[in-house]
mmCIF file of C-alpha atoms in Angstrom:
data_model
loop_
_atom_site.group_PDB
_atom_site.id
_atom_site.type_symbol
_atom_site.label_atom_id
_atom_site.label_comp_id
_atom_site.label_asym_id
_atom_site.label_seq_id
_atom_site.Cartn_x
_atom_site.Cartn_y
_atom_site.Cartn_z
ATOM 1 C CA UNK A 1 102.997 120.129 95.773
ATOM 2 C CA UNK A 2 105.887 118.163 95.829
ATOM 3 C CA UNK A 3 106.359 115.841 98.919
ATOM 4 C CA UNK A 4 109.604 114.343 100.198
ATOM 5 C CA UNK A 5 109.631 110.755 101.965
ATOM 6 C CA UNK A 6 112.267 110.645 104.625
ATOM 7 C CA UNK A 7 112.457 108.761 107.692
ATOM 8 C CA UNK A 8 110.259 109.856 110.469
ATOM 9 C CA UNK A 9 112.183 112.176 112.820
ATOM 10 C CA UNK A 10 109.221 113.603 115.033
ATOM 11 C CA UNK A 11 108.072 112.706 118.484
ATOM 12 C CA UNK A 12 105.583 109.715 119.128
ATOM 13 C CA UNK A 13 103.048 112.024 120.067
ATOM 14 C CA UNK A 14 103.078 114.175 116.905
ATOM 15 C CA UNK A 15 103.139 110.942 114.815
ATOM 16 C CA UNK A 16 99.867 109.416 116.619
ATOM 17 C CA UNK A 17 98.259 113.144 116.370
ATOM 18 C CA UNK A 18 98.599 112.798 112.773
ATOM 19 C CA UNK A 19 97.345 109.137 112.678
ATOM 20 C CA UNK A 20 94.317 109.911 114.886
ATOM 21 C CA UNK A 21 93.270 112.585 112.298
ATOM 22 C CA UNK A 22 93.656 110.215 109.222
ATOM 23 C CA UNK A 23 90.521 108.469 107.822
ATOM 24 C CA UNK A 24 90.699 104.807 108.370
ATOM 25 C CA UNK A 25 93.471 104.389 110.860
ATOM 26 C CA UNK A 26 93.981 101.906 113.041
ATOM 27 C CA UNK A 27 95.384 100.889 116.666
ATOM 28 C CA UNK A 28 98.279 99.268 114.486
ATOM 29 C CA UNK A 29 99.057 102.590 113.157
ATOM 30 C CA UNK A 30 100.392 104.190 116.609
ATOM 31 C CA UNK A 31 103.922 104.870 117.465
ATOM 32 C CA UNK A 32 103.889 102.374 120.495
ATOM 33 C CA UNK A 33 104.197 99.294 118.254
ATOM 34 C CA UNK A 34 107.602 100.581 117.074
ATOM 35 C CA UNK A 35 109.346 99.681 120.316
ATOM 36 C CA UNK A 36 107.659 96.715 120.638
ATOM 37 C CA UNK A 37 108.484 95.340 117.243
ATOM 38 C CA UNK A 38 112.381 96.675 117.922
ATOM 39 C CA UNK A 39 112.643 95.282 122.014
ATOM 40 C CA UNK A 40 110.521 92.042 121.537
ATOM 41 C CA UNK A 41 111.522 90.905 118.061
ATOM 42 C CA UNK A 42 114.703 92.942 117.288
ATOM 43 C CA UNK A 43 113.246 94.053 113.909
ATOM 44 C CA UNK A 44 114.311 97.202 112.113
ATOM 45 C CA UNK A 45 111.612 99.662 111.805
ATOM 46 C CA UNK A 46 111.609 102.045 108.701
ATOM 47 C CA UNK A 47 108.940 104.316 109.945
ATOM 48 C CA UNK A 48 108.501 106.852 107.053
ATOM 49 C CA UNK A 49 106.960 110.287 106.655
ATOM 50 C CA UNK A 50 105.746 112.336 103.576
ATOM 51 C CA UNK A 51 106.510 115.849 104.173
ATOM 52 C CA UNK A 52 105.310 119.217 102.100
ATOM 53 C CA UNK A 53 107.792 121.850 101.370
ATOM 54 C CA UNK A 54 106.969 123.760 104.890
ATOM 55 C CA UNK A 55 107.894 120.292 106.526
ATOM 56 C CA UNK A 56 104.510 119.281 107.514
ATOM 57 C CA UNK A 57 103.480 116.171 107.617
ATOM 58 C CA UNK A 58 101.208 114.911 104.757
ATOM 59 C CA UNK A 59 101.456 110.960 105.208
ATOM 60 C CA UNK A 60 103.037 108.224 107.333
ATOM 61 C CA UNK A 61 103.657 104.687 106.542
ATOM 62 C CA UNK A 62 104.894 102.419 109.492
ATOM 63 C CA UNK A 63 107.275 100.079 107.734
ATOM 64 C CA UNK A 64 109.015 96.825 109.463
ATOM 65 C CA UNK A 65 111.878 94.668 108.059
ATOM 66 C CA UNK A 66 111.466 91.002 108.812
ATOM 67 C CA UNK A 67 114.394 88.915 108.087
ATOM 68 C CA UNK A 68 114.903 85.307 108.448
ATOM 69 C CA UNK A 69 117.324 82.840 106.826
ATOM 70 C CA UNK A 70 114.571 80.358 106.514
ATOM 71 C CA UNK A 71 112.023 82.295 105.372
ATOM 72 C CA UNK A 72 113.601 85.173 103.389
ATOM 73 C CA UNK A 73 113.511 88.990 103.754
ATOM 74 C CA UNK A 74 110.031 90.873 104.156
ATOM 75 C CA UNK A 75 109.137 94.710 104.347
ATOM 76 C CA UNK A 76 105.399 94.522 105.829
ATOM 77 C CA UNK A 77 103.173 97.031 107.334
ATOM 78 C CA UNK A 78 102.529 95.753 109.766
ATOM 79 C CA UNK A 79 103.755 92.318 110.703
ATOM 80 C CA UNK A 80 101.585 90.020 112.975
ATOM 81 C CA UNK A 81 98.354 91.774 112.746
ATOM 82 C CA UNK A 82 95.974 92.877 109.906
ATOM 83 C CA UNK A 83 96.489 96.427 109.411
ATOM 84 C CA UNK A 84 98.898 99.415 109.027
ATOM 85 C CA UNK A 85 98.987 100.708 105.481
ATOM 86 C CA UNK A 86 99.901 104.100 104.177
ATOM 87 C CA UNK A 87 97.723 107.225 105.749
ATOM 88 C CA UNK A 88 97.363 110.526 104.541
ATOM 89 C CA UNK A 89 96.357 112.787 101.596
ATOM 90 C CA UNK A 90 96.044 110.667 98.553
ATOM 91 C CA UNK A 91 99.235 111.847 97.252
ATOM 92 C CA UNK A 92 101.009 111.167 100.417
ATOM 93 C CA UNK A 93 99.897 107.490 100.016
ATOM 94 C CA UNK A 94 100.654 107.332 96.854
ATOM 95 C CA UNK A 95 104.619 108.571 97.182
ATOM 96 C CA UNK A 96 104.898 106.486 100.265
ATOM 97 C CA UNK A 97 103.823 103.406 98.564
ATOM 98 C CA UNK A 98 105.924 104.304 95.286
ATOM 99 C CA UNK A 99 109.032 104.516 98.037
ATOM 100 C CA UNK A 100 108.470 101.428 99.744
ATOM 101 C CA UNK A 101 108.232 99.574 96.880
ATOM 102 C CA UNK A 102 111.436 100.960 95.384
ATOM 103 C CA UNK A 103 113.261 100.276 98.346
ATOM 104 C CA UNK A 104 111.937 96.578 98.022
ATOM 105 C CA UNK A 105 113.514 96.460 94.561
ATOM 106 C CA UNK A 106 116.619 97.874 95.677
ATOM 107 C CA UNK A 107 116.913 95.423 98.397
ATOM 108 C CA UNK A 108 115.490 92.581 96.476
ATOM 109 C CA UNK A 109 113.033 91.562 99.383
ATOM 110 C CA UNK A 110 110.850 88.523 98.873
ATOM 111 C CA UNK A 111 107.646 90.667 99.924
ATOM 112 C CA UNK A 112 106.687 93.967 100.628
ATOM 113 C CA UNK A 113 103.048 94.013 101.942
ATOM 114 C CA UNK A 114 101.478 96.787 102.975
ATOM 115 C CA UNK A 115 98.200 95.654 104.827
ATOM 116 C CA UNK A 116 95.481 98.229 104.084
ATOM 117 C CA UNK A 117 91.673 98.298 104.941
ATOM 118 C CA UNK A 118 90.570 99.855 102.155
ATOM 119 C CA UNK A 119 91.224 100.738 98.399
ATOM 120 C CA UNK A 120 94.359 103.089 98.110
ATOM 121 C CA UNK A 121 95.935 104.983 95.178
ATOM 122 C CA UNK A 122 98.722 102.520 95.033
ATOM 123 C CA UNK A 123 100.145 101.504 91.483
ATOM 124 C CA UNK A 124 100.703 97.890 93.063
ATOM 125 C CA UNK A 125 99.268 94.708 92.859
ATOM 126 C CA UNK A 126 96.828 93.676 95.443
ATOM 127 C CA UNK A 127 95.975 90.205 97.464
ATOM 128 C CA UNK A 128 92.366 89.820 98.360
ATOM 129 C CA UNK A 129 93.285 86.517 100.206
ATOM 130 C CA UNK A 130 91.847 87.707 103.354
ATOM 131 C CA UNK A 131 88.685 89.480 105.018
ATOM 132 C CA UNK A 132 87.586 90.689 108.174
ATOM 133 C CA UNK A 133 84.390 90.239 109.818
ATOM 134 C CA UNK A 134 82.382 93.040 111.374
ATOM 135 C CA UNK A 135 79.659 93.273 113.736
ATOM 136 C CA UNK A 136 77.888 96.787 113.978
ATOM 137 C CA UNK A 137 76.817 97.218 117.734
ATOM 138 C CA UNK A 138 74.444 99.640 119.594
ATOM 139 C CA UNK A 139 76.756 101.896 121.399
ATOM 140 C CA UNK A 140 76.184 102.077 125.063
ATOM 141 C CA UNK A 141 73.137 99.305 124.717
ATOM 142 C CA UNK A 142 74.203 95.766 124.831
ATOM 143 C CA UNK A 143 71.085 94.477 125.567
ATOM 144 C CA UNK A 144 69.835 95.890 122.089
ATOM 145 C CA UNK A 145 72.771 93.863 120.407
ATOM 146 C CA UNK A 146 71.721 90.620 122.400
ATOM 147 C CA UNK A 147 67.727 91.046 121.317
ATOM 148 C CA UNK A 148 69.304 91.314 117.690
ATOM 149 C CA UNK A 149 70.519 87.657 117.922
ATOM 150 C CA UNK A 150 68.587 84.720 116.824
ATOM 151 C CA UNK A 151 67.182 82.303 119.865
ATOM 152 C CA UNK A 152 69.548 79.695 118.279
ATOM 153 C CA UNK A 153 72.634 81.692 118.952
ATOM 154 C CA UNK A 154 71.408 83.172 122.517
ATOM 155 C CA UNK A 155 71.119 79.634 123.477
ATOM 156 C CA UNK A 156 74.494 78.894 122.230
ATOM 157 C CA UNK A 157 75.970 81.453 124.380
ATOM 158 C CA UNK A 158 74.034 80.725 127.457
ATOM 159 C CA UNK A 159 74.697 77.295 127.340
ATOM 160 C CA UNK A 160 78.472 77.353 128.609
ATOM 161 C CA UNK A 161 77.136 79.700 131.440
ATOM 162 C CA UNK A 162 74.880 76.759 132.367
ATOM 163 C CA UNK A 163 77.894 74.369 132.513
ATOM 164 C CA UNK A 164 79.771 76.494 134.664
ATOM 165 C CA UNK A 165 81.573 78.568 132.416
ATOM 166 C CA UNK A 166 82.586 82.414 133.473
ATOM 167 C CA UNK A 167 84.641 84.932 131.951
ATOM 168 C CA UNK A 168 87.233 87.605 133.277
ATOM 169 C CA UNK A 169 88.734 90.453 131.439
ATOM 170 C CA UNK A 170 91.380 92.641 132.529
ATOM 171 C CA UNK A 171 95.033 92.958 132.343
ATOM 172 C CA UNK A 172 95.689 90.110 135.067
ATOM 173 C CA UNK A 173 94.360 87.869 132.516
ATOM 174 C CA UNK A 174 97.682 88.242 130.579
ATOM 175 C CA UNK A 175 99.234 84.755 131.873
ATOM 176 C CA UNK A 176 96.258 82.695 131.703
ATOM 177 C CA UNK A 177 95.870 83.921 128.134
ATOM 178 C CA UNK A 178 98.986 82.829 127.137
ATOM 179 C CA UNK A 179 99.203 79.581 128.634
ATOM 180 C CA UNK A 180 95.437 78.601 126.773
ATOM 181 C CA UNK A 181 97.273 80.444 123.537
ATOM 182 C CA UNK A 182 100.170 78.756 123.548
ATOM 183 C CA UNK A 183 98.657 75.241 123.947
ATOM 184 C CA UNK A 184 96.322 76.180 121.238
ATOM 185 C CA UNK A 185 99.040 77.155 118.823
ATOM 186 C CA UNK A 186 100.742 73.941 119.511
ATOM 187 C CA UNK A 187 97.909 71.881 118.799
ATOM 188 C CA UNK A 188 97.356 73.386 115.562
ATOM 189 C CA UNK A 189 100.894 72.910 114.495
ATOM 190 C CA UNK A 190 101.879 76.507 114.519
ATOM 191 C CA UNK A 191 104.720 78.359 116.695
ATOM 192 C CA UNK A 192 103.712 80.679 119.130
ATOM 193 C CA UNK A 193 104.511 84.728 119.546
ATOM 194 C CA UNK A 194 106.505 84.983 122.698
ATOM 195 C CA UNK A 195 104.797 85.827 126.015
ATOM 196 C CA UNK A 196 106.896 88.772 126.036
ATOM 197 C CA UNK A 197 104.947 90.146 123.278
ATOM 198 C CA UNK A 198 101.904 90.325 125.161
ATOM 199 C CA UNK A 199 103.261 91.576 128.231
ATOM 200 C CA UNK A 200 104.680 94.556 126.017
ATOM 201 C CA UNK A 201 101.618 95.248 124.591
ATOM 202 C CA UNK A 202 99.686 95.280 128.020
ATOM 203 C CA UNK A 203 102.721 97.406 129.408
ATOM 204 C CA UNK A 204 102.704 99.818 126.296
ATOM 205 C CA UNK A 205 98.596 100.138 125.530
ATOM 206 C CA UNK A 206 97.450 100.012 129.049
ATOM 207 C CA UNK A 207 93.385 100.013 128.778
ATOM 208 C CA UNK A 208 93.195 100.393 124.703
ATOM 209 C CA UNK A 209 94.437 96.247 124.757
ATOM 210 C CA UNK A 210 91.848 93.900 126.417
ATOM 211 C CA UNK A 211 92.806 90.235 127.536
ATOM 212 C CA UNK A 212 90.159 87.835 128.727
ATOM 213 C CA UNK A 213 89.915 83.938 129.721
ATOM 214 C CA UNK A 214 86.890 81.970 129.915
ATOM 215 C CA UNK A 215 87.346 79.399 133.042
ATOM 216 C CA UNK A 216 85.605 76.348 134.064
ATOM 217 C CA UNK A 217 86.627 76.458 137.849
ATOM 218 C CA UNK A 218 89.742 77.517 138.555
ATOM 219 C CA UNK A 219 91.071 76.657 134.872
ATOM 220 C CA UNK A 220 91.209 78.774 131.837
ATOM 221 C CA UNK A 221 89.910 76.789 128.675
ATOM 222 C CA UNK A 222 89.516 79.715 126.322
ATOM 223 C CA UNK A 223 90.958 83.115 125.896
ATOM 224 C CA UNK A 224 90.713 86.212 123.811
ATOM 225 C CA UNK A 225 92.709 89.556 123.096
ATOM 226 C CA UNK A 226 92.275 92.520 121.300
ATOM 227 C CA UNK A 227 92.388 96.458 120.730
ATOM 228 C CA UNK A 228 90.112 99.403 121.120
ATOM 229 C CA UNK A 229 90.726 102.146 118.650
ATOM 230 C CA UNK A 230 88.091 105.021 117.843
ATOM 231 C CA UNK A 231 84.712 103.482 117.856
ATOM 232 C CA UNK A 232 85.713 99.976 117.423
ATOM 233 C CA UNK A 233 87.245 96.826 118.961
ATOM 234 C CA UNK A 234 89.432 93.942 117.176
ATOM 235 C CA UNK A 235 89.496 90.457 118.563
ATOM 236 C CA UNK A 236 93.038 90.270 117.256
ATOM 237 C CA UNK A 237 93.839 86.734 118.645
ATOM 238 C CA UNK A 238 91.480 84.211 120.118
ATOM 239 C CA UNK A 239 92.274 80.446 121.394
ATOM 240 C CA UNK A 240 90.387 77.223 122.962
ATOM 241 C CA UNK A 241 91.294 74.227 124.346
ATOM 242 C CA UNK A 242 90.385 71.276 122.302
ATOM 243 C CA UNK A 243 89.451 68.952 125.033
ATOM 244 C CA UNK A 244 86.755 71.418 126.127
ATOM 245 C CA UNK A 245 85.120 72.218 122.909
ATOM 246 C CA UNK A 246 81.889 70.442 123.807
ATOM 247 C CA UNK A 247 81.408 73.335 126.240
ATOM 248 C CA UNK A 248 81.742 75.881 123.424
ATOM 249 C CA UNK A 249 83.408 78.372 125.741
ATOM 250 C CA UNK A 250 84.600 80.627 123.243
ATOM 251 C CA UNK A 251 80.878 81.388 122.515
ATOM 252 C CA UNK A 252 80.408 83.326 125.995
ATOM 253 C CA UNK A 253 83.889 84.654 125.843
ATOM 254 C CA UNK A 254 83.253 86.321 122.628
ATOM 255 C CA UNK A 255 79.848 87.712 123.833
ATOM 256 C CA UNK A 256 81.497 89.030 126.895
ATOM 257 C CA UNK A 257 83.794 91.062 124.612
ATOM 258 C CA UNK A 258 80.933 92.385 122.802
ATOM 259 C CA UNK A 259 79.022 93.504 125.515
ATOM 260 C CA UNK A 260 82.061 95.445 126.949
ATOM 261 C CA UNK A 261 82.728 96.857 123.832
ATOM 262 C CA UNK A 262 78.826 97.931 123.547
ATOM 263 C CA UNK A 263 79.044 99.078 127.126
ATOM 264 C CA UNK A 264 82.047 101.371 126.484
ATOM 265 C CA UNK A 265 80.061 102.927 123.827
ATOM 266 C CA UNK A 266 81.836 101.377 120.529
ATOM 267 C CA UNK A 267 79.900 100.907 117.493
ATOM 268 C CA UNK A 268 81.535 98.212 116.072
ATOM 269 C CA UNK A 269 82.786 94.489 117.083
ATOM 270 C CA UNK A 270 85.848 93.033 114.740
ATOM 271 C CA UNK A 271 86.311 89.610 114.702
ATOM 272 C CA UNK A 272 89.522 90.003 112.931
ATOM 273 C CA UNK A 273 90.875 88.501 109.640
ATOM 274 C CA UNK A 274 90.434 85.018 108.295
ATOM 275 C CA UNK A 275 90.653 83.246 104.977
ATOM 276 C CA UNK A 276 87.137 83.241 103.170
ATOM 277 C CA UNK A 277 84.871 80.119 103.399
ATOM 278 C CA UNK A 278 87.125 78.346 106.245
ATOM 279 C CA UNK A 279 85.464 77.247 109.622
ATOM 280 C CA UNK A 280 86.966 80.456 111.462
ATOM 281 C CA UNK A 281 84.889 82.288 108.931
ATOM 282 C CA UNK A 282 81.880 80.477 109.443
ATOM 283 C CA UNK A 283 82.113 80.990 113.356
ATOM 284 C CA UNK A 284 82.435 84.621 112.894
ATOM 285 C CA UNK A 285 79.707 85.071 110.188
ATOM 286 C CA UNK A 286 76.872 83.663 112.699
ATOM 287 C CA UNK A 287 76.714 86.365 114.616
ATOM 288 C CA UNK A 288 75.190 88.409 112.097
ATOM 289 C CA UNK A 289 78.204 90.041 110.859
ATOM 290 C CA UNK A 290 79.304 91.045 107.478
ATOM 291 C CA UNK A 291 82.519 90.670 105.555
ATOM 292 C CA UNK A 292 84.937 93.579 104.938
ATOM 293 C CA UNK A 293 87.395 92.596 102.152
ATOM 294 C CA UNK A 294 91.215 93.435 102.969
ATOM 295 C CA UNK A 295 93.470 95.040 100.114
ATOM 296 C CA UNK A 296 97.018 93.924 100.958
ATOM 297 C CA UNK A 297 99.351 95.645 98.528
ATOM 298 C CA UNK A 298 102.177 94.025 97.343
ATOM 299 C CA UNK A 299 105.856 94.297 95.825
ATOM 300 C CA UNK A 300 108.652 92.021 95.218
ATOM 301 C CA UNK A 301 109.582 88.432 93.696
ATOM 302 C CA UNK A 302 106.504 87.006 95.706
ATOM 303 C CA UNK A 303 104.153 89.588 94.738
ATOM 304 C CA UNK A 304 100.721 88.903 93.036
ATOM 305 C CA UNK A 305 98.188 86.039 92.494
ATOM 306 C CA UNK A 306 97.215 86.087 96.128
ATOM 307 C CA UNK A 307 100.671 85.140 97.415
ATOM 308 C CA UNK A 308 101.569 86.099 100.835
ATOM 309 C CA UNK A 309 103.937 85.331 103.658
ATOM 310 C CA UNK A 310 104.814 81.938 104.833
ATOM 311 C CA UNK A 311 102.170 79.835 105.915
ATOM 312 C CA UNK A 312 101.110 76.413 106.503
ATOM 313 C CA UNK A 313 98.773 76.422 103.699
ATOM 314 C CA UNK A 314 101.692 76.463 101.456
ATOM 315 C CA UNK A 315 102.788 73.337 100.394
ATOM 316 C CA UNK A 316 106.522 74.179 100.896
ATOM 317 C CA UNK A 317 105.579 74.367 104.731
ATOM 318 C CA UNK A 318 102.948 71.571 104.741
ATOM 319 C CA UNK A 319 105.382 69.369 106.697
ATOM 320 C CA UNK A 320 105.715 71.838 109.305
ATOM 321 C CA UNK A 321 102.140 71.798 111.635
ATOM 322 C CA UNK A 322 102.694 67.909 111.346
ATOM 323 C CA UNK A 323 105.971 67.722 112.988
ATOM 324 C CA UNK A 324 104.922 70.621 115.693
ATOM 325 C CA UNK A 325 102.035 69.007 116.871
ATOM 326 C CA UNK A 326 104.178 66.265 118.012
ATOM 327 C CA UNK A 327 106.429 68.169 120.094
ATOM 328 C CA UNK A 328 105.883 68.586 123.971
ATOM 329 C CA UNK A 329 104.405 71.945 124.764
ATOM 330 C CA UNK A 330 107.243 72.889 126.736
ATOM 331 C CA UNK A 331 109.775 72.643 123.943
ATOM 332 C CA UNK A 332 106.857 74.106 121.381
ATOM 333 C CA UNK A 333 106.483 77.054 123.823
ATOM 334 C CA UNK A 334 110.289 77.607 123.980
ATOM 335 C CA UNK A 335 111.160 77.436 120.210
ATOM 336 C CA UNK A 336 108.153 78.796 118.516
ATOM 337 C CA UNK A 337 109.102 82.544 119.234
ATOM 338 C CA UNK A 338 112.516 82.162 117.470
ATOM 339 C CA UNK A 339 110.806 80.786 114.397
ATOM 340 C CA UNK A 340 107.467 82.940 114.560
ATOM 341 C CA UNK A 341 109.773 86.228 114.616
ATOM 342 C CA UNK A 342 110.377 85.540 110.812
ATOM 343 C CA UNK A 343 106.888 84.616 109.740
ATOM 344 C CA UNK A 344 105.354 88.210 109.499
#
């Protein structure tokens, strides 16, 4: 059967219905992300469809153009998050990947990156530089999850509570989340995503996106945000204030999200992506979780050999974090969104 690849012209509802019927779909494949990329970042969205001769959908690919004078020209599915590669029949996935790669060559982009969660029938180099970490839950039974933890881990979770740390989860946590997140990113030496991005996520996705903060008294000292889809919750962003690190508030925070996910009947808690062997990876593995290798397919001049989008780990950008940490918080928070929009 011959498939035709074209710009998607159907309704958002039809796109989402198709996506939810595909194995391996994630929240980041949903149509609502398109408006957020366009409105918040002013990125061009090249949402592609593979159609059969009768016009029926056989596959989709949400593709976003990220262009910057400083960092270069990228096509990414999807920027700023962990997943978003092509979905559909094997043939549709292949032709969508071929079409995206041809577009990348034609436009001489620095890198095309299709962020897939599992192997795909794509004839493209693949980067395994990132993993995600998963914890199996017991749907509807958070207590059963708790009992599986070691006594040491349970003690680490209880300790912040004994020190007065409490966790609140809900849409009203967007502002305190951002205050902690922006401060944490400045301290890391990394430009922060705009507040408007998180406000748009809360507005567009409602109960599908969870924001939570750990408080010491009236002050938020750790935060997290992520997405629920199918039978899974992913903690997409998390942060904590360094001056309160002795309290380990993030232990209590993560458990609150896990408890909520299990109570909602979900089967997996996804810790999000990280670099294998790093401190973040060790934190995520201590919960009795398991790694899942990510398959990020690439094309373009910067593809292959573990290459990727700009990172402070790259020697060319190593000066950036050292400079950024010295900026006043207000200035870093104001300038960060203008820079990070070009770092997918």
